[in-house]
């Protein structure tokens, strides 16, 4: 959750709006997010020192550590542990793969359900997307229109690429999609688009399309 917040598109806007507040926290320097070590006030040196204090002393001395490893861990036991760890790792990999696949299918199912509710009766998802594009993308040049549309699509994809990591099918509802779309519509990057209503509808449908085609 912390990673998603720190890398969200709207964080810079929130920081800008609250920069005059006495309780504001400095998150940016020269327009760039500060390193995690500074944001979390972490000191690498202190972490190393703490780790060394908690470890047995021979772990911190390479030569003694090498000798202790052979003395404290007989060859057969070491081989057995290696085999056990390998088997456990394979089980975890299979479980995680199955979990991700199941989660993806559930999200796609939720997206198809939303498609039925959000698409205009008698129309299709692609047809509605094309219709809304012509409402908010009013540039005269055809090339300029295509470039603007692709820029918007890229922005949505980048935003969803970060959001989808924590997105659950049970939370992928019409209200959730609306909130995601509003966040993007109100971002500084889309400030110059005039027809916000059409743009917001386009973003909603494009998000459904992305999830549907996972």
CSV table of C-alpha atoms in Angstrom, one decimal, residues 6-195:
chain,number,residue,atom,x,y,z
A,6,UNK,CA,4.4,6.8,-3.1
A,7,UNK,CA,4.2,6.0,-6.9
A,8,UNK,CA,0.7,7.2,-7.5
A,9,UNK,CA,0.1,9.9,-10.1
A,10,UNK,CA,-1.9,12.1,-7.7
A,11,UNK,CA,0.8,12.3,-4.9
A,12,UNK,CA,2.5,15.3,-6.5
A,13,UNK,CA,-0.8,17.1,-6.7
A,14,UNK,CA,-1.6,16.4,-3.0
A,15,UNK,CA,1.9,17.6,-2.1
A,16,UNK,CA,1.5,20.8,-4.1
A,17,UNK,CA,-1.9,21.6,-2.6
A,18,UNK,CA,-0.7,21.1,1.0
A,19,UNK,CA,2.8,22.6,0.7
A,20,UNK,CA,1.8,25.7,2.6
A,21,UNK,CA,0.4,23.7,5.5
A,22,UNK,CA,2.3,23.7,8.8
A,23,UNK,CA,1.8,19.9,9.0
A,24,UNK,CA,3.0,19.2,5.5
A,25,UNK,CA,5.8,16.6,5.0
A,26,UNK,CA,8.5,17.2,2.4
A,27,UNK,CA,8.2,14.3,-0.1
A,28,UNK,CA,9.8,15.8,-3.1
A,29,UNK,CA,13.1,17.5,-4.1
A,30,UNK,CA,13.4,19.3,-7.4
A,31,UNK,CA,10.2,17.7,-8.5
A,32,UNK,CA,11.4,14.1,-7.8
A,33,UNK,CA,10.3,11.8,-5.0
A,34,UNK,CA,12.9,11.6,-2.3
A,35,UNK,CA,14.7,8.2,-1.9
A,36,UNK,CA,12.9,5.7,0.3
A,37,UNK,CA,15.8,5.7,2.7
A,38,UNK,CA,15.1,9.4,3.4
A,39,UNK,CA,11.3,9.1,3.5
A,40,UNK,CA,11.5,6.3,6.0
A,41,UNK,CA,14.5,7.8,7.8
A,42,UNK,CA,16.6,4.7,7.4
A,43,UNK,CA,20.3,4.6,7.9
A,44,UNK,CA,22.2,1.8,6.2
A,45,UNK,CA,25.0,2.0,8.7
A,46,UNK,CA,22.6,1.7,11.6
A,47,UNK,CA,20.9,-1.3,10.0
A,48,UNK,CA,24.2,-3.0,9.4
A,49,UNK,CA,25.3,-2.4,13.0
A,50,UNK,CA,22.0,-3.7,14.4
A,51,UNK,CA,22.2,-6.8,12.2
A,52,UNK,CA,25.8,-7.5,13.4
A,53,UNK,CA,24.7,-7.1,17.1
A,54,UNK,CA,21.9,-9.7,16.6
A,55,UNK,CA,24.1,-12.2,14.8
A,56,UNK,CA,26.6,-14.6,16.5
A,57,UNK,CA,30.0,-13.0,16.2
A,58,UNK,CA,31.4,-15.6,13.8
A,59,UNK,CA,28.8,-14.6,11.2
A,60,UNK,CA,30.5,-11.2,10.9
A,61,UNK,CA,34.0,-12.6,10.3
A,62,UNK,CA,34.3,-14.2,6.8
A,63,UNK,CA,37.0,-16.8,7.6
A,64,UNK,CA,35.4,-18.0,10.9
A,65,UNK,CA,32.0,-18.0,9.3
A,66,UNK,CA,33.2,-20.3,6.6
A,67,UNK,CA,34.7,-22.7,9.1
A,68,UNK,CA,31.7,-22.6,11.4
A,69,UNK,CA,29.4,-23.5,8.5
A,70,UNK,CA,31.2,-26.8,8.0
A,71,UNK,CA,31.5,-27.6,11.7
A,72,UNK,CA,27.9,-26.8,12.6
A,73,UNK,CA,26.3,-28.2,9.5
A,74,UNK,CA,27.3,-31.9,8.6
A,75,UNK,CA,27.3,-32.7,4.9
A,76,UNK,CA,24.2,-35.0,5.0
A,77,UNK,CA,22.2,-32.6,7.0
A,78,UNK,CA,23.1,-29.8,4.7
A,79,UNK,CA,22.1,-31.9,1.7
A,80,UNK,CA,18.8,-32.8,3.3
A,81,UNK,CA,18.1,-29.1,4.1
A,82,UNK,CA,19.0,-28.1,0.6
A,83,UNK,CA,16.6,-30.7,-0.9
A,84,UNK,CA,13.9,-29.7,1.6
A,85,UNK,CA,14.3,-26.0,0.8
A,86,UNK,CA,14.2,-26.7,-3.0
A,87,UNK,CA,11.0,-28.7,-2.6
A,88,UNK,CA,9.4,-26.0,-0.4
A,89,UNK,CA,10.5,-23.3,-2.9
A,90,UNK,CA,8.9,-25.3,-5.8
A,91,UNK,CA,5.7,-25.7,-3.8
A,92,UNK,CA,5.5,-22.0,-3.1
A,93,UNK,CA,6.2,-21.2,-6.7
A,94,UNK,CA,3.4,-23.6,-7.8
A,95,UNK,CA,1.0,-22.1,-5.2
A,96,UNK,CA,1.8,-18.5,-6.1
A,97,UNK,CA,1.4,-19.3,-9.8
A,98,UNK,CA,-2.0,-20.9,-9.2
A,99,UNK,CA,-3.1,-18.0,-7.0
A,100,UNK,CA,-2.1,-15.4,-9.6
A,101,UNK,CA,-3.9,-17.3,-12.3
A,102,UNK,CA,-7.0,-17.6,-10.2
A,103,UNK,CA,-6.9,-13.9,-9.3
A,104,UNK,CA,-6.5,-12.9,-12.9
A,105,UNK,CA,-9.5,-15.0,-14.0
A,106,UNK,CA,-11.6,-13.5,-11.2
A,107,UNK,CA,-10.6,-10.0,-12.2
A,108,UNK,CA,-11.4,-10.7,-15.9
A,109,UNK,CA,-14.8,-12.1,-14.9
A,110,UNK,CA,-15.5,-8.9,-12.8
A,111,UNK,CA,-14.5,-6.8,-15.8
A,112,UNK,CA,-16.9,-8.6,-18.2
A,113,UNK,CA,-19.7,-8.1,-15.7
A,114,UNK,CA,-18.9,-4.4,-15.5
A,115,UNK,CA,-18.8,-4.3,-19.3
A,116,UNK,CA,-22.4,-5.4,-19.5
A,117,UNK,CA,-23.5,-2.7,-17.1
A,118,UNK,CA,-21.5,0.2,-18.5
A,119,UNK,CA,-21.7,-0.3,-22.2
A,120,UNK,CA,-24.6,1.4,-24.0
A,121,UNK,CA,-27.4,-1.1,-24.7
A,122,UNK,CA,-27.1,-2.4,-28.3
A,123,UNK,CA,-23.5,-1.1,-28.6
A,124,UNK,CA,-20.1,-2.6,-27.9
A,125,UNK,CA,-17.1,-1.6,-25.7
A,126,UNK,CA,-15.0,-0.6,-28.7
A,127,UNK,CA,-17.8,1.4,-30.2
A,128,UNK,CA,-18.4,3.3,-27.0
A,129,UNK,CA,-14.7,4.0,-26.6
A,130,UNK,CA,-14.5,5.4,-30.1
A,131,UNK,CA,-17.6,7.6,-29.5
A,132,UNK,CA,-16.2,9.1,-26.3
A,133,UNK,CA,-12.8,9.7,-28.0
A,134,UNK,CA,-14.5,11.9,-30.6
A,135,UNK,CA,-16.1,13.9,-27.8
A,136,UNK,CA,-13.0,14.8,-25.7
A,137,UNK,CA,-10.4,14.6,-28.4
A,138,UNK,CA,-11.2,17.7,-30.6
A,139,UNK,CA,-7.8,18.3,-32.2
A,140,UNK,CA,-8.0,19.1,-35.9
A,141,UNK,CA,-5.1,17.1,-37.2
A,142,UNK,CA,-5.6,13.3,-37.4
A,143,UNK,CA,-2.0,12.6,-36.4
A,144,UNK,CA,-2.4,14.9,-33.4
A,145,UNK,CA,-5.7,13.1,-32.4
A,146,UNK,CA,-4.0,9.7,-32.5
A,147,UNK,CA,-1.0,11.0,-30.5
A,148,UNK,CA,-3.2,12.5,-27.8
A,149,UNK,CA,-5.3,9.4,-27.6
A,150,UNK,CA,-2.2,7.2,-27.3
A,151,UNK,CA,-0.8,9.5,-24.6
A,152,UNK,CA,-4.0,9.2,-22.6
A,153,UNK,CA,-4.0,5.4,-23.0
A,154,UNK,CA,-0.4,5.2,-21.9
A,155,UNK,CA,-1.2,7.2,-18.8
A,156,UNK,CA,-4.1,4.9,-17.9
A,157,UNK,CA,-2.0,1.8,-18.5
A,158,UNK,CA,0.8,3.1,-16.3
A,159,UNK,CA,-1.6,4.0,-13.6
A,160,UNK,CA,-3.4,0.6,-13.7
A,161,UNK,CA,-0.1,-1.3,-13.9
A,162,UNK,CA,0.6,0.0,-10.3
A,163,UNK,CA,-2.9,-0.2,-9.1
A,164,UNK,CA,-3.6,-3.8,-10.3
A,165,UNK,CA,-1.0,-5.2,-7.9
A,166,UNK,CA,-3.3,-4.7,-5.0
A,167,UNK,CA,-6.6,-4.9,-6.8
A,168,UNK,CA,-9.0,-7.7,-5.8
A,169,UNK,CA,-12.0,-8.9,-7.9
A,170,UNK,CA,-14.4,-8.2,-5.0
A,171,UNK,CA,-13.2,-4.6,-5.0
A,172,UNK,CA,-13.3,-4.1,-8.8
A,173,UNK,CA,-16.8,-2.5,-8.8
A,174,UNK,CA,-18.4,0.3,-10.7
A,175,UNK,CA,-17.7,2.7,-7.8
A,176,UNK,CA,-14.1,1.6,-7.7
A,177,UNK,CA,-13.7,2.2,-11.4
A,178,UNK,CA,-15.3,5.6,-11.1
A,179,UNK,CA,-12.9,6.6,-8.3
A,180,UNK,CA,-9.9,5.5,-10.4
A,181,UNK,CA,-11.2,7.5,-13.4
A,182,UNK,CA,-11.8,10.6,-11.3
A,183,UNK,CA,-8.3,10.4,-9.9
A,184,UNK,CA,-6.8,10.4,-13.4
A,185,UNK,CA,-9.2,13.1,-14.8
A,186,UNK,CA,-8.2,15.5,-12.0
A,187,UNK,CA,-4.5,14.9,-12.4
A,188,UNK,CA,-2.4,17.8,-13.7
A,189,UNK,CA,-1.5,15.8,-16.9
A,190,UNK,CA,-5.1,15.9,-18.1
A,191,UNK,CA,-5.8,19.5,-16.9
A,192,UNK,CA,-6.1,20.8,-20.5
A,193,UNK,CA,-8.7,18.4,-21.7
A,194,UNK,CA,-12.0,20.3,-21.7
A,195,UNK,CA,-14.8,17.7,-21.9
